[in-house]
PDB file of C-alpha atoms in Angstrom:
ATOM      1  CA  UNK A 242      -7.112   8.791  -4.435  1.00  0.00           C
ATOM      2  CA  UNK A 243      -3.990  10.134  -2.801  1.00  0.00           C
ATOM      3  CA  UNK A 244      -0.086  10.009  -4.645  1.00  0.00           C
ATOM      4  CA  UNK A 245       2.744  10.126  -3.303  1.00  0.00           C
ATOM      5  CA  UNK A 246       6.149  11.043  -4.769  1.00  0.00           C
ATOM      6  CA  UNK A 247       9.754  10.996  -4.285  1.00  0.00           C
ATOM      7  CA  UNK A 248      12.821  11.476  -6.094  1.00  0.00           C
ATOM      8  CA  UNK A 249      14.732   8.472  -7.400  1.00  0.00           C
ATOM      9  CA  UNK A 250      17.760   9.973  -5.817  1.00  0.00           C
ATOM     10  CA  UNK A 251      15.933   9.120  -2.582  1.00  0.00           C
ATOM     11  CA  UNK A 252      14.719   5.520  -3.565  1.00  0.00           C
ATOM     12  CA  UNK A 253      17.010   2.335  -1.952  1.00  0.00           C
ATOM     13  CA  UNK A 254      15.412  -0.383  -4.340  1.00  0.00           C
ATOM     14  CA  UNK A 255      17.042  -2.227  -6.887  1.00  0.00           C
ATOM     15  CA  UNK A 256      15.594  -1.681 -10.419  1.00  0.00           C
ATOM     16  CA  UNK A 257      13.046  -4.367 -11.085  1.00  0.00           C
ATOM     17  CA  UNK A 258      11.693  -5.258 -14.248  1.00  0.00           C
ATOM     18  CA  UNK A 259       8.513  -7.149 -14.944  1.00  0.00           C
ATOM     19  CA  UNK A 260       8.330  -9.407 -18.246  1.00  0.00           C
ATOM     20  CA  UNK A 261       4.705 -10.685 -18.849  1.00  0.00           C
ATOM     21  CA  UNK A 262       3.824 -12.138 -22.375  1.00  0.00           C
ATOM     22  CA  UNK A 263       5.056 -12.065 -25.719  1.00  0.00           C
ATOM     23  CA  UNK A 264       2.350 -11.699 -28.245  1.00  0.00           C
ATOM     24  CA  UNK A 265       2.383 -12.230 -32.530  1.00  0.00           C
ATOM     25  CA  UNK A 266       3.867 -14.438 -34.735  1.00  0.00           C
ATOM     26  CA  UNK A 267       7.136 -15.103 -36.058  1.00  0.00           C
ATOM     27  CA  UNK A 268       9.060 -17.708 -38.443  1.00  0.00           C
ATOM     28  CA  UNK A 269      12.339 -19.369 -37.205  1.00  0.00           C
ATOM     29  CA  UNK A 270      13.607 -19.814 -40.811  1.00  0.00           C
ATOM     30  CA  UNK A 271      13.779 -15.731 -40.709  1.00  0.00           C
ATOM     31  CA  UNK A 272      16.671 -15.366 -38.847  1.00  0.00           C
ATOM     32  CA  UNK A 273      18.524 -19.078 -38.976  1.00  0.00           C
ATOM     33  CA  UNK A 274      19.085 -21.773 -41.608  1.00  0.00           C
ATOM     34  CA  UNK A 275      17.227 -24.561 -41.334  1.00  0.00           C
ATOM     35  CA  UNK A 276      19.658 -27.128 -40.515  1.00  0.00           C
ATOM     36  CA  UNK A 277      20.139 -25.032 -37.356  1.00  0.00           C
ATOM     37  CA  UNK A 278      16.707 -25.044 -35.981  1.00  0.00           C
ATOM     38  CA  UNK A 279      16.870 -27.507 -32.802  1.00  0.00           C
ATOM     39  CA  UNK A 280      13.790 -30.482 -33.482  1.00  0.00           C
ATOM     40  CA  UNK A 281      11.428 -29.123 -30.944  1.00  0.00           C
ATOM     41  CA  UNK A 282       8.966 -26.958 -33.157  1.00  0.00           C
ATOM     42  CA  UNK A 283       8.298 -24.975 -30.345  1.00  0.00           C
ATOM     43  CA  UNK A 284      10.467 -22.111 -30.024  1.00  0.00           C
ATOM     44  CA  UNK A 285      12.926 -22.051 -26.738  1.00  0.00           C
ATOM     45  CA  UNK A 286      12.703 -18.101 -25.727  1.00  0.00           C
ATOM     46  CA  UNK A 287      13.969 -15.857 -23.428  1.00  0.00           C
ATOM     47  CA  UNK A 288      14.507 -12.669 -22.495  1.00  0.00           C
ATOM     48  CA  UNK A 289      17.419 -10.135 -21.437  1.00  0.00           C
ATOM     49  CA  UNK A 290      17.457  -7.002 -19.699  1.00  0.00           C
ATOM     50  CA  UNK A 291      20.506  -4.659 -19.499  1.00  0.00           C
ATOM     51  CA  UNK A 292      20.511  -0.769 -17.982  1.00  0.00           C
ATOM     52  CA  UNK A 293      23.203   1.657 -19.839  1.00  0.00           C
ATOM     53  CA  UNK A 294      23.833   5.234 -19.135  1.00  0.00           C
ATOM     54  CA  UNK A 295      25.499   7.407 -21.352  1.00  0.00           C
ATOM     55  CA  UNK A 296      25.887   4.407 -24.034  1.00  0.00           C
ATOM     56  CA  UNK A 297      27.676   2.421 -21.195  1.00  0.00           C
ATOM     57  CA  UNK A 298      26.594  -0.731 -20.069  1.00  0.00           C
ATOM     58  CA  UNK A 299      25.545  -0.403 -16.100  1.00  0.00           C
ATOM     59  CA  UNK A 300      24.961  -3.858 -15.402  1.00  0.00           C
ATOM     60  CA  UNK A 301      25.140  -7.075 -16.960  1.00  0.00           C
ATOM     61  CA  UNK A 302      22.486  -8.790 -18.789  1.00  0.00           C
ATOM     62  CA  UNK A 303      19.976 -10.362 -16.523  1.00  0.00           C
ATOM     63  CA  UNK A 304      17.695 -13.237 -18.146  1.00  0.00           C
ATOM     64  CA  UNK A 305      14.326 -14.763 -17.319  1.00  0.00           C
ATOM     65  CA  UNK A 306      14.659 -18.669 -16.064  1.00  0.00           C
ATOM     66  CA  UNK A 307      13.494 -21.315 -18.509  1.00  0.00           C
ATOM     67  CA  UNK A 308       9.809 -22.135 -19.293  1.00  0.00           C
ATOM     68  CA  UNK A 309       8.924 -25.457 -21.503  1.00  0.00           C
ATOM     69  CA  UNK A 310       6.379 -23.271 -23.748  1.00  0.00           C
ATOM     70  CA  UNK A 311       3.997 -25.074 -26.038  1.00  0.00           C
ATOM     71  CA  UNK A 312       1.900 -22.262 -28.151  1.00  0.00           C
ATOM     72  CA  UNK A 313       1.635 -19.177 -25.640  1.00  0.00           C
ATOM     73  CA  UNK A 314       4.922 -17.454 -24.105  1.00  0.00           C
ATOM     74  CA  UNK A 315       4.088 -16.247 -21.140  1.00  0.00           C
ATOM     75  CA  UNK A 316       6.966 -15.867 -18.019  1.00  0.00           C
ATOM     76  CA  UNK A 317       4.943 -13.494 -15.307  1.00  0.00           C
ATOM     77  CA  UNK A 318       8.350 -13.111 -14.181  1.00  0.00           C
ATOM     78  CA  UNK A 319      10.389 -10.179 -12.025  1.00  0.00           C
ATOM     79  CA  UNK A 320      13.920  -9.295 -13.019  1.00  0.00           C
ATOM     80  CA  UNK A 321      15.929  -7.526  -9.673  1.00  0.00           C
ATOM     81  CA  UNK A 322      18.922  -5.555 -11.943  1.00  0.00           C
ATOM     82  CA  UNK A 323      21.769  -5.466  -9.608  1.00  0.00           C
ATOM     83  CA  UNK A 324      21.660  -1.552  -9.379  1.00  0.00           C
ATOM     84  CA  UNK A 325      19.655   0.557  -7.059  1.00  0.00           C
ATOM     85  CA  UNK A 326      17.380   3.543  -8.326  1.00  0.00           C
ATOM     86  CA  UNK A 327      19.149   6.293  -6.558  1.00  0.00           C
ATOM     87  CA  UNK A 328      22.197   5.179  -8.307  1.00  0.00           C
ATOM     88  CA  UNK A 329      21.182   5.205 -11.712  1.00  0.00           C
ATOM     89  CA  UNK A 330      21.738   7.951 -14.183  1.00  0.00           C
ATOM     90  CA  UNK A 331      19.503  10.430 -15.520  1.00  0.00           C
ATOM     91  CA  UNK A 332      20.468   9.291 -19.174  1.00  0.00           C
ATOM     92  CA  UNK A 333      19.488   5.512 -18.158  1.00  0.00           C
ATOM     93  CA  UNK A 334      17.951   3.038 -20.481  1.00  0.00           C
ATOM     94  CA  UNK A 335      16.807  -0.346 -20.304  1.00  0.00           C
ATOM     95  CA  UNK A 336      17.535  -2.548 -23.058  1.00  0.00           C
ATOM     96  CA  UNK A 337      15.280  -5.205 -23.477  1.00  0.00           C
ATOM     97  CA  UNK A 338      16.300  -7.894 -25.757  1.00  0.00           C
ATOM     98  CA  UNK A 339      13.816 -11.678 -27.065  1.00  0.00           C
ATOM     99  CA  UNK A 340      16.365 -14.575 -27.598  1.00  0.00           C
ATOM    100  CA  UNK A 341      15.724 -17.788 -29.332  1.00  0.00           C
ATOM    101  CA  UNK A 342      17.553 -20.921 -28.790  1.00  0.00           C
ATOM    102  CA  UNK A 343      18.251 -22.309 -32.322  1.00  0.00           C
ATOM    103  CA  UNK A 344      20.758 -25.266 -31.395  1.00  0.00           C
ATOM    104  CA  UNK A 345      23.005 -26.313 -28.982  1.00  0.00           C
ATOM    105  CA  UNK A 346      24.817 -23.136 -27.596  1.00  0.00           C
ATOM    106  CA  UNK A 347      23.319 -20.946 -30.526  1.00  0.00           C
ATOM    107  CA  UNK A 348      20.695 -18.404 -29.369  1.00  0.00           C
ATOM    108  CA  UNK A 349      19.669 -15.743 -32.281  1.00  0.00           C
ATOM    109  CA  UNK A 350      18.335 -12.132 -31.214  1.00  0.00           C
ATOM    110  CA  UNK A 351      14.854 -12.004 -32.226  1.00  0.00           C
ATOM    111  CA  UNK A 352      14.010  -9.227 -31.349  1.00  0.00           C
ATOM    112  CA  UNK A 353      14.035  -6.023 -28.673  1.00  0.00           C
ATOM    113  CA  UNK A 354      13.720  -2.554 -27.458  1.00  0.00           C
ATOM    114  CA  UNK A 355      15.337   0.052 -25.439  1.00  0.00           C
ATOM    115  CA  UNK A 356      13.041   2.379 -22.975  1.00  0.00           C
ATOM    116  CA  UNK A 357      14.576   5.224 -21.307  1.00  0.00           C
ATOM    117  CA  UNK A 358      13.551   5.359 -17.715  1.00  0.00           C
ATOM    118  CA  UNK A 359      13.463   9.024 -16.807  1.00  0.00           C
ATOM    119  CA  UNK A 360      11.924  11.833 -18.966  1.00  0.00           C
ATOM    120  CA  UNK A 361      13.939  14.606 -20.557  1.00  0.00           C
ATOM    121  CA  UNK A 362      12.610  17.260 -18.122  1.00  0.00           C
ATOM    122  CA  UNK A 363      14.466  17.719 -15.088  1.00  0.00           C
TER     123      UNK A 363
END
């Protein structure tokens, strides 16, 4: 099987992202009261991703479209970041971030991460 490689200097893509499936369990009362909780028992989530460099946000949030979920959250989705590789910085990160919808206008952070995308050796 044959490679190839370039630098990400080189690379004229925007940054893409690929959120797949969100696994385990979890109890709304955790992080809301319960008068907030919206009547659906199912849970309304989404998901964020944001790039910083240096501590610095790079782009603004983008968010995965709405799915009616019933008991397995699963978006098979692509997020297009409105940066290109060659532009980002070596100290980029990606901030991932799970939102639930609790109420009218109230999403609560349920959860998330924060990946850098290069490695420390340059």
């Amino acid at each position: 099987m044959d490679f190839s490689y370039c630098l990400s200097k080189d690379v004229q893509l925007p940054v893409s992202i690929r959120i797949a499936t969100l696994e385990g369990s979890y109890d709304r009362k955790q992080w809301t009261n319960e008068r907030d909780i919206s009547e659906s028992s199912n849970s309304d989530f989404y998901v964020t991703v944001q790039l910083y460099g240096d501590n610095k946000p790079l782009t603004v949030p983008v968010r995965t479209s709405y799915k009616a979920f019933t008991n397995h959250y699963s978006w098979n989705e692509w997020l297009t970041l409105p940066i290109k590789y060659c532009d980002l910085p070596s100290s980029a990160q990606c901030a991932i971030t799970v939102w639930d919808i609790v109420g009218p206008r109230k999403p609560v952070s349920v959860g998330g991460t924060t990946l850098e995308l290069f490695g420390k050796h340059l």
